[in-house]
Coordinates of C-alpha atoms in Angstrom, one line a residue:
R150 CA 1.8 -1.7 -13.9
P151 CA 4.1 0.1 -11.1
L152 CA 5.7 3.9 -11.7
S153 CA 8.6 4.9 -9.4
A154 CA 8.6 8.0 -8.0
H155 CA 10.8 10.1 -5.8
G156 CA 9.1 10.3 -1.9
Q157 CA 9.4 12.6 0.9
A158 CA 8.4 12.8 4.8
L159 CA 6.9 15.9 5.2
G160 CA 6.9 17.8 8.5
T161 CA 4.0 19.7 10.4
A162 CA 5.3 23.0 10.8
R163 CA 3.6 24.5 7.5
L164 CA 0.4 22.7 8.2
R165 CA 0.4 24.7 11.5
A166 CA 1.0 27.6 10.8
E167 CA -1.6 27.7 8.0
L168 CA -3.8 25.7 10.4
G169 CA -3.2 28.7 12.9
R170 CA -3.9 31.3 10.4
Y171 CA -7.5 30.0 9.2
A172 CA -8.7 29.2 12.5
S173 CA -7.6 32.8 13.4
A174 CA -9.7 34.5 10.5
R175 CA -12.4 32.0 11.3
A176 CA -12.7 33.3 15.2
A177 CA -12.5 36.7 13.9
G178 CA -15.0 36.1 11.2
Q179 CA -17.0 35.0 14.2
E180 CA -17.2 37.7 16.7
A181 CA -17.4 40.5 14.2
T182 CA -20.7 38.5 13.0
A183 CA -21.8 38.2 16.5
R184 CA -21.0 42.3 17.0
L185 CA -22.7 43.0 14.2
A186 CA -26.1 41.4 14.9
P187 CA -26.7 44.0 17.8
A188 CA -25.4 47.1 16.4
G189 CA -28.2 46.2 13.7
A190 CA -30.9 45.6 15.9
E191 CA -30.4 48.8 18.1
Y192 CA -30.0 50.8 14.3
E193 CA -33.3 49.2 13.5
R194 CA -34.8 49.8 16.9
L195 CA -34.0 53.7 16.4
R196 CA -35.3 54.3 13.5
I197 CA -39.0 52.9 14.5
L198 CA -38.4 55.1 17.3
Y199 CA -37.7 58.2 15.3
A200 CA -40.2 57.7 12.3
D201 CA -43.0 56.9 15.3
S202 CA -42.5 59.3 17.7
G203 CA -39.6 61.8 16.9
I204 CA -38.4 61.1 20.6
V205 CA -34.9 59.7 19.4
S206 CA -33.1 62.7 18.2
L207 CA -31.5 62.3 14.5
Q208 CA -27.8 62.3 15.4
R209 CA -28.5 59.6 18.0
L210 CA -29.9 57.7 14.8
E211 CA -27.3 57.9 12.6
Q212 CA -24.6 57.5 15.1
A213 CA -26.5 54.1 15.5
R214 CA -26.2 53.9 11.5
A215 CA -23.0 54.7 11.7
A216 CA -22.1 52.1 14.3
Y217 CA -23.9 49.4 12.3
E218 CA -22.4 50.5 8.4
V219 CA -18.5 49.3 10.6
E220 CA -19.7 46.3 11.7
R221 CA -20.6 45.5 8.2
A222 CA -17.8 46.5 7.1
G223 CA -15.9 44.3 9.6
V224 CA -17.8 40.9 9.0
A225 CA -17.3 41.9 4.9
A226 CA -13.2 41.8 5.7
T227 CA -13.0 39.0 8.1
E228 CA -15.1 37.1 5.1
R229 CA -12.4 37.9 2.9
T230 CA -9.8 37.0 5.2
M231 CA -11.4 33.7 5.6
H232 CA -11.7 33.2 2.0
S233 CA -8.4 33.8 1.2
A234 CA -7.0 31.5 4.1
A235 CA -9.2 29.0 2.6
A236 CA -8.0 29.1 -0.6
T237 CA -4.6 29.4 0.5
L238 CA -5.2 25.9 2.4
R239 CA -5.9 24.8 -1.2
E240 CA -2.9 26.0 -2.9
E241 CA -0.5 24.5 -0.4
F242 CA -2.1 20.9 0.5
G243 CA -5.3 20.6 -2.0
P244 CA -9.0 20.1 -1.5
V245 CA -9.3 17.0 0.8
I246 CA -6.3 18.4 3.3
A247 CA -7.8 21.9 2.9
R248 CA -11.3 20.6 3.7
W249 CA -9.8 18.3 7.0
M250 CA -8.2 22.0 7.9
Q251 CA -11.2 23.7 7.5
G252 CA -13.8 21.0 8.8
G253 CA -11.4 19.2 11.7
S254 CA -10.7 15.3 10.6
N255 CA -9.1 12.5 13.1
L256 CA -6.6 11.6 10.1
L257 CA -5.3 16.0 10.0
D258 CA -5.3 14.9 14.1
S259 CA -2.9 11.9 13.7
V260 CA -0.7 13.6 11.6
L261 CA -0.5 17.0 14.3
A262 CA -0.3 14.2 17.1
G263 CA 2.8 12.5 15.6
R264 CA 1.0 9.2 15.0
R265 CA 1.1 9.4 11.2
V266 CA 3.1 11.2 8.3
L267 CA 2.6 13.2 5.8
L268 CA 4.7 12.2 2.5
R269 CA 4.7 13.9 -1.4
G270 CA 5.3 11.6 -4.1
T271 CA 6.9 13.1 -7.5
L272 CA 6.7 11.0 -10.6
P273 CA 9.8 11.7 -13.2
P274 CA 8.9 13.8 -16.1
P275 CA 7.6 12.8 -18.3
L276 CA 5.7 10.7 -16.5
A277 CA 1.8 11.5 -15.4
L278 CA -1.0 9.8 -14.1
A279 CA -4.7 10.7 -15.3
A280 CA -6.0 8.6 -11.6
A281 CA -5.1 8.3 -8.7
P282 CA -2.8 5.1 -8.4
D283 CA -4.4 2.2 -7.1
S284 CA -2.4 1.3 -4.6
S285 CA 1.3 2.9 -3.1
V286 CA 4.1 1.2 -1.4
V287 CA 7.4 3.0 -0.1
E288 CA 10.7 1.4 0.7
L289 CA 11.5 3.1 3.9
P290 CA 15.5 4.3 4.2
S291 CA 15.6 0.8 6.6
G292 CA 15.4 -1.1 3.6
R293 CA 11.7 -1.7 5.0
T294 CA 8.9 -1.6 3.0
I295 CA 5.5 -0.6 3.7
R296 CA 1.7 0.6 2.2
V297 CA 0.6 4.0 2.1
R298 CA -3.2 5.7 2.2
F299 CA -3.5 7.9 -1.3
I300 CA -4.7 11.0 0.0
S301 CA -4.8 12.9 -3.5
S302 CA -3.0 14.9 -6.0
A303 CA -0.5 17.7 -4.5
P304 CA -0.9 21.3 -5.9
S305 CA 3.2 21.5 -5.6
T306 CA 5.9 19.3 -6.3
D307 CA 9.6 18.5 -5.7
P308 CA 11.0 21.5 -6.9
R309 CA 14.1 19.2 -7.8
I310 CA 12.3 16.9 -9.9
Q311 CA 9.4 19.0 -11.2
G312 CA 6.9 16.1 -11.9
Q313 CA 3.9 15.6 -10.9
S314 CA 3.0 14.7 -7.5
F315 CA 0.5 13.1 -4.5
F316 CA 0.0 13.0 -1.1
Y317 CA -0.1 9.9 1.3
L318 CA -0.2 8.6 4.9
A319 CA 1.8 6.8 6.2
P320 CA 2.5 5.0 10.0
A321 CA 4.7 7.1 12.3
L322 CA 5.8 3.6 13.7
S323 CA 8.1 3.3 10.0
G324 CA 10.1 5.3 11.4
L325 CA 10.6 8.5 8.6
L326 CA 11.2 11.8 10.1
P327 CA 10.7 14.8 8.2
G328 CA 12.7 15.3 5.2
A329 CA 13.4 11.9 5.2
T330 CA 13.5 10.3 1.0
V331 CA 12.2 7.6 0.3
E332 CA 11.7 5.1 -2.8
A333 CA 8.3 4.7 -3.9
Q334 CA 6.1 2.3 -6.5
L335 CA 2.5 3.8 -7.9
W336 CA 0.7 0.9 -8.6
V337 CA -1.8 2.0 -11.5
G338 CA -4.2 -0.9 -13.0
A339 CA -2.9 -3.3 -10.5
P340 CA -4.3 -7.0 -10.9
N341 CA -6.6 -7.5 -7.6
G342 CA -6.3 -3.5 -7.2
S343 CA -3.2 -4.1 -4.6
A344 CA 0.2 -4.6 -3.9
S345 CA 1.8 -7.4 -1.7
L346 CA 4.7 -7.8 0.3
I347 CA 5.8 -11.3 -0.2
P348 CA 9.5 -12.8 0.7
R349 CA 12.0 -13.7 -1.6
S350 CA 11.6 -17.2 -0.7
A351 CA 8.6 -17.5 -1.7
V352 CA 8.7 -16.6 -5.4
V353 CA 10.0 -19.3 -8.2
W354 CA 11.0 -18.5 -11.4
Y355 CA 9.8 -21.0 -14.0
H356 CA 8.9 -20.6 -17.7
G357 CA 10.4 -17.1 -17.9
G358 CA 7.7 -16.3 -15.5
T359 CA 8.2 -15.5 -11.6
W360 CA 5.2 -17.5 -9.5
V361 CA 4.5 -18.1 -5.8
Y362 CA 2.5 -21.2 -4.7
A363 CA -0.9 -20.7 -2.8
Q364 CA -3.2 -22.4 -1.2
D365 CA -5.4 -24.4 -3.6
R366 CA -7.6 -26.4 -0.7
P367 CA -6.6 -28.0 2.4
N368 CA -2.8 -29.5 1.9
E369 CA -2.6 -28.5 -1.6
F370 CA -1.3 -25.9 -3.6
A371 CA -1.2 -24.0 -7.3
R372 CA 0.7 -21.8 -8.9
L373 CA 0.4 -18.7 -8.9
P374 CA 1.4 -16.1 -11.4
V375 CA 2.7 -12.9 -10.1
R376 CA 4.8 -9.7 -11.2
L377 CA 7.0 -8.2 -9.2
A378 CA 8.0 -4.4 -9.0
T379 CA 11.1 -4.3 -6.9
G380 CA 13.0 -5.9 -4.0
T381 CA 14.0 -5.3 -0.9
A382 CA 15.8 -6.9 2.0
A383 CA 12.4 -7.5 3.3
G384 CA 11.4 -9.3 0.2
Y385 CA 8.8 -8.2 -3.0
V386 CA 6.7 -6.0 -4.1
A387 CA 4.1 -7.8 -6.3
T388 CA 0.6 -8.0 -7.6
G389 CA -1.5 -10.8 -8.0
V390 CA -1.7 -12.5 -5.0
P391 CA -5.5 -11.8 -3.9
P392 CA -5.7 -10.9 0.2
H393 CA -5.6 -13.5 2.9
T394 CA -4.0 -15.9 0.3
V395 CA -1.8 -18.8 2.0
I396 CA 1.5 -18.9 0.2
V397 CA 4.4 -21.2 0.4
V398 CA 7.4 -19.5 2.2
G399 CA 9.8 -21.8 2.8
G400 CA 10.5 -24.9 0.4
A401 CA 9.2 -23.2 -3.0
E402 CA 11.8 -24.0 -5.0
L403 CA 11.2 -28.0 -3.4
V404 CA 7.2 -27.5 -4.5
L405 CA 8.6 -26.8 -7.8
S406 CA 10.8 -29.3 -8.7
T407 CA 8.3 -31.4 -6.9
E408 CA 5.5 -30.4 -9.5
F409 CA 8.4 -30.8 -12.5
Q410 CA 9.3 -34.4 -11.6
S411 CA 5.6 -35.2 -11.8
A412 CA 4.9 -33.4 -14.6
L413 CA 8.1 -35.8 -16.3
A414 CA 6.2 -38.3 -15.3
S415 CA 3.3 -38.0 -16.8
G416 CA 4.9 -37.1 -19.6
E417 CA 3.4 -33.3 -19.5
E418 CA 5.2 -29.9 -18.8
G419 CA 3.9 -26.5 -17.7

């Protein structure tokens, strides 16, 4: 069944800022670790010399030990900073996007390069989902409807709505700009696991239901029940049409009329 949600296109400024913070913390940690190894090796060398032959003064040994402890403290401090930065990523963007930011991701690169747009969809309270939506579509300000890719639950919400939120990716060709608002349909338990956009001319109403005519075999079409979620200028968002199904998009009413007349001629209806 579809659930209506409010969607908003997010900019990349916050992503870039937190990604830069984490990258700086990681680089500082790597530098500190690189300094620790030689400091430790020098302290160990002098300790052995002092113990074996006494040719190294105690003062020099203590200086090496102090330098080593300073580097150890530096590594510990940078690790805490990096863990804090990683926790901020999870708190801001959820575990999936945080993992992209920590380990690198082609999808994240596409968002930062402007090839994809990050969306946050928010359900109005008290609606909530126990599991991720099966599929989702959004209606753009232009009236077009597009499929979007589910990423994860969002740890934050739209303060104006304060409902359960999710992250999605949309193609940048959709024309979405940061801050743009869209209407989203989140599908839960959708037949065939997906929603489709079908032209208005393909839908017929009959016996209280909505149908399309799908190709059953060459040059033959059968009536197929569909469920409509929302209508747009481009058509209807619907479930019940398997992927790659060929449907009648022009003259569906005429096909229904022909079917109805054939049923009457044979003494049957439905």
